XYZ file of C-alpha atoms in Angstrom:
245
model
C 0.313 -0.149 -0.048
C 1.319 3.031 -0.903
C 1.882 5.916 1.937
C -0.265 8.957 2.174
C 1.732 12.010 1.696
C 1.177 14.463 3.922
C 1.317 18.173 4.678
C 4.149 19.189 6.725
C 3.398 21.674 8.385
C -0.631 20.808 9.887
C 0.846 18.119 10.855
C 4.843 17.820 11.807
C 5.271 15.399 14.796
C 5.830 12.174 15.069
C 4.515 10.778 18.346
C 8.166 10.649 20.585
C 7.537 14.731 19.430
C 4.228 14.335 20.782
C 4.975 12.879 24.272
C 8.420 15.584 24.823
C 5.730 18.713 24.319
C 3.359 16.992 26.691
C 5.233 14.835 29.292
C 2.677 12.050 28.726
C 3.931 8.297 28.034
C 3.618 6.696 24.589
C 0.746 4.793 26.259
C -0.993 7.275 27.412
C -1.449 8.775 24.343
C -2.624 5.637 22.502
C -4.921 5.456 24.907
C -6.054 9.035 24.527
C -6.643 8.277 20.956
C -8.386 4.503 21.412
C -11.140 6.522 23.943
C -11.280 9.030 21.245
C -10.001 11.674 22.800
C -7.614 12.491 21.098
C -8.504 12.330 17.254
C -6.277 9.991 15.331
C -3.463 10.961 13.744
C -2.442 11.483 9.478
C -1.124 8.660 8.787
C 1.883 7.538 6.103
C 1.674 3.902 6.209
C 0.567 1.015 8.304
C 2.383 2.017 11.712
C 3.230 5.584 11.113
C 1.487 8.675 11.827
C 2.028 12.285 12.196
C 0.286 15.024 14.284
C -0.290 18.414 14.627
C -0.751 21.674 17.036
C -4.256 20.381 17.545
C -3.397 17.342 18.985
C -1.335 18.954 21.474
C -3.394 21.071 22.243
C -6.395 18.923 22.598
C -3.717 16.473 25.038
C -2.576 19.145 27.168
C -6.141 20.009 27.999
C -6.465 16.534 29.039
C -3.645 16.680 31.376
C -4.534 20.126 32.772
C -8.099 19.239 33.459
C -7.712 15.507 34.719
C -4.635 17.116 37.032
C -6.047 20.697 38.873
C -9.576 20.092 38.253
C -9.607 16.075 38.801
C -12.152 15.273 36.263
C -12.311 11.393 35.745
C -12.075 10.696 32.073
C -15.099 10.458 31.274
C -16.449 14.016 33.007
C -13.748 15.553 30.631
C -15.323 13.779 27.342
C -18.440 15.568 27.640
C -16.720 18.596 28.087
C -14.772 18.415 24.568
C -17.834 16.663 22.831
C -20.046 19.135 24.123
C -21.314 21.683 21.048
C -21.104 25.380 21.875
C -24.468 25.797 20.352
C -26.115 23.508 23.356
C -26.904 26.694 25.429
C -27.143 30.018 24.758
C -24.841 32.989 25.857
C -27.414 34.700 28.363
C -28.104 30.475 29.537
C -24.644 30.165 29.785
C -24.146 33.419 31.958
C -26.534 32.343 33.656
C -25.285 29.197 34.901
C -22.522 30.586 35.821
C -23.921 33.031 38.420
C -25.958 30.568 39.807
C -22.507 28.115 40.434
C -21.121 30.843 42.005
C -23.910 31.301 44.402
C -24.179 27.653 45.152
C -20.853 26.799 45.840
C -21.125 27.755 49.544
C -23.871 25.752 49.077
C -22.111 22.055 47.120
C -18.713 23.185 47.216
C -15.866 25.232 45.237
C -13.414 23.032 42.323
C -10.533 24.125 44.618
C -12.307 22.413 47.054
C -10.729 19.200 44.062
C -7.544 20.459 45.241
C -7.467 18.276 48.387
C -5.905 14.965 48.127
C -4.418 11.997 49.796
C -2.129 8.982 48.875
C -3.114 6.654 46.701
C -1.221 4.110 48.273
C -2.390 5.326 52.022
C -6.488 5.389 50.931
C -5.732 1.614 49.416
C -4.446 0.741 52.524
C -6.509 2.448 54.494
C -9.544 0.608 53.068
C -8.234 -2.542 51.985
C -8.528 -2.238 48.370
C -5.986 -4.169 46.024
C -4.359 -2.051 43.292
C -5.772 -3.736 40.436
C -9.021 -2.602 41.421
C -8.335 0.892 41.653
C -6.312 0.514 38.570
C -10.098 -0.436 37.211
C -11.512 2.358 38.399
C -9.123 4.761 37.184
C -9.384 2.721 33.781
C -13.217 3.136 33.406
C -13.022 6.899 34.551
C -15.200 6.449 38.148
C -12.435 8.224 39.666
C -8.879 10.237 38.187
C -5.401 10.350 39.695
C -2.289 12.740 39.698
C 1.088 12.914 40.502
C 2.294 14.846 43.322
C 5.680 15.406 45.027
C 8.170 12.418 44.766
C 6.548 11.371 41.865
C 3.637 9.525 44.050
C -0.194 9.023 43.166
C -2.183 11.586 43.733
C -6.628 10.792 44.484
C -8.855 13.718 45.536
C -10.787 13.954 48.167
C -13.851 13.910 46.778
C -12.678 10.768 44.680
C -12.013 9.037 47.714
C -15.364 7.228 48.913
C -15.894 5.806 46.537
C -12.684 3.585 46.995
C -14.068 3.116 50.802
C -17.151 2.670 49.431
C -16.204 -0.470 47.135
C -13.498 -1.657 50.260
C -16.907 -1.932 52.099
C -18.147 -4.165 49.201
C -15.546 -5.879 48.892
C -15.882 -7.034 52.632
C -19.533 -7.576 52.380
C -18.514 -10.769 50.539
C -18.731 -8.881 46.684
C -15.142 -10.886 45.465
C -14.464 -10.452 42.269
C -14.484 -14.122 42.577
C -17.993 -14.436 42.540
C -18.084 -11.508 39.203
C -17.868 -8.703 41.266
C -15.803 -5.707 39.690
C -15.162 -2.419 40.128
C -16.591 -2.171 36.178
C -19.875 -2.989 37.623
C -20.287 0.825 38.924
C -19.577 1.911 35.357
C -23.572 0.940 34.578
C -24.354 3.202 37.234
C -22.369 6.086 36.679
C -24.144 6.200 33.268
C -27.171 6.109 34.548
C -27.272 8.854 37.115
C -25.259 11.019 34.432
C -28.337 9.916 32.227
C -30.536 11.543 34.712
C -28.546 13.963 35.470
C -28.514 15.696 32.343
C -32.288 14.967 31.869
C -33.051 17.121 35.169
C -30.267 20.310 33.388
C -32.470 19.356 30.592
C -35.478 19.838 32.280
C -34.436 23.150 34.344
C -33.185 25.083 31.461
C -36.818 24.987 29.833
C -38.646 25.471 32.592
C -36.703 28.023 34.403
C -34.272 29.040 32.842
C -35.626 32.689 32.526
C -35.096 33.239 36.090
C -32.357 35.482 37.754
C -29.205 33.369 39.335
C -29.673 35.108 42.689
C -34.070 33.784 42.543
C -33.001 30.457 41.172
C -29.833 29.589 43.552
C -31.426 29.330 46.608
C -34.284 27.424 45.069
C -31.497 24.801 43.253
C -29.862 24.706 46.977
C -33.059 23.588 48.660
C -34.040 20.860 45.804
C -30.973 19.106 44.680
C -30.823 17.930 48.082
C -34.827 16.495 47.809
C -33.822 14.942 44.141
C -31.136 12.908 45.935
C -33.366 12.047 48.963
C -36.409 10.769 46.699
C -33.863 8.339 44.261
C -32.263 7.155 47.229
C -36.406 5.789 49.105
C -37.185 5.420 45.565
C -34.505 2.523 45.152
C -35.286 1.897 48.470
C -39.278 0.815 47.774
C -37.519 -0.896 44.274
C -35.976 -3.634 46.549
C -38.585 -3.735 49.231
C -41.364 -4.741 46.138
C -38.817 -7.210 45.094
C -38.575 -9.441 47.883
C -42.450 -9.044 48.807
C -42.989 -10.413 45.378
C -40.170 -12.546 45.175
C -41.401 -14.409 48.635
C -45.255 -14.577 48.258
């Protein structure tokens, strides 16, 4: 098969150059490409591809979101795939104002900068590293490197590891078919519910001023959480009742 010609100015970098410019190993870059977070390079042969500035910028953005905001890959994918015309400029401004007003209730993004060492977290929760690495792989949690190369995880994500450790202690072992990958089902379900919530609130409350909308959301969102919890409990009770008849 003949090699494809490339535009040297648009695609000046080999994989080695891409790794040097972004500070990421080859495996990480390939993973981002495989997951669709970074576009494929311009292929000139079966095992040769070249990359451009858009690849460098995209990888640096992903790394920034992981390191500074501790966003998991699923959240980063949602940000990267968000269309600019999803919300109007006025709606985006309203969301920004509401976000600022809700920080005292739901916390600031800077809170996610508080970290704990992964090794200490795994030791305390008795979660093995294989389980932890699966959580990172499916995008439930994110890690970053701290001083001396120590792997760190946001305190906001530590509860996921702690909860998984408690499930393991309850007997939900890998031998019985339970792995962290099962959590992806719940994450996808919650993400779908949340997206619908945003659409409903935007269509019904989008015209309200931020100083009126923010306190309404601060009171309503915990109630929605309680509703989901109790609804789940009711489903369990109904199942048990009908299964024992």
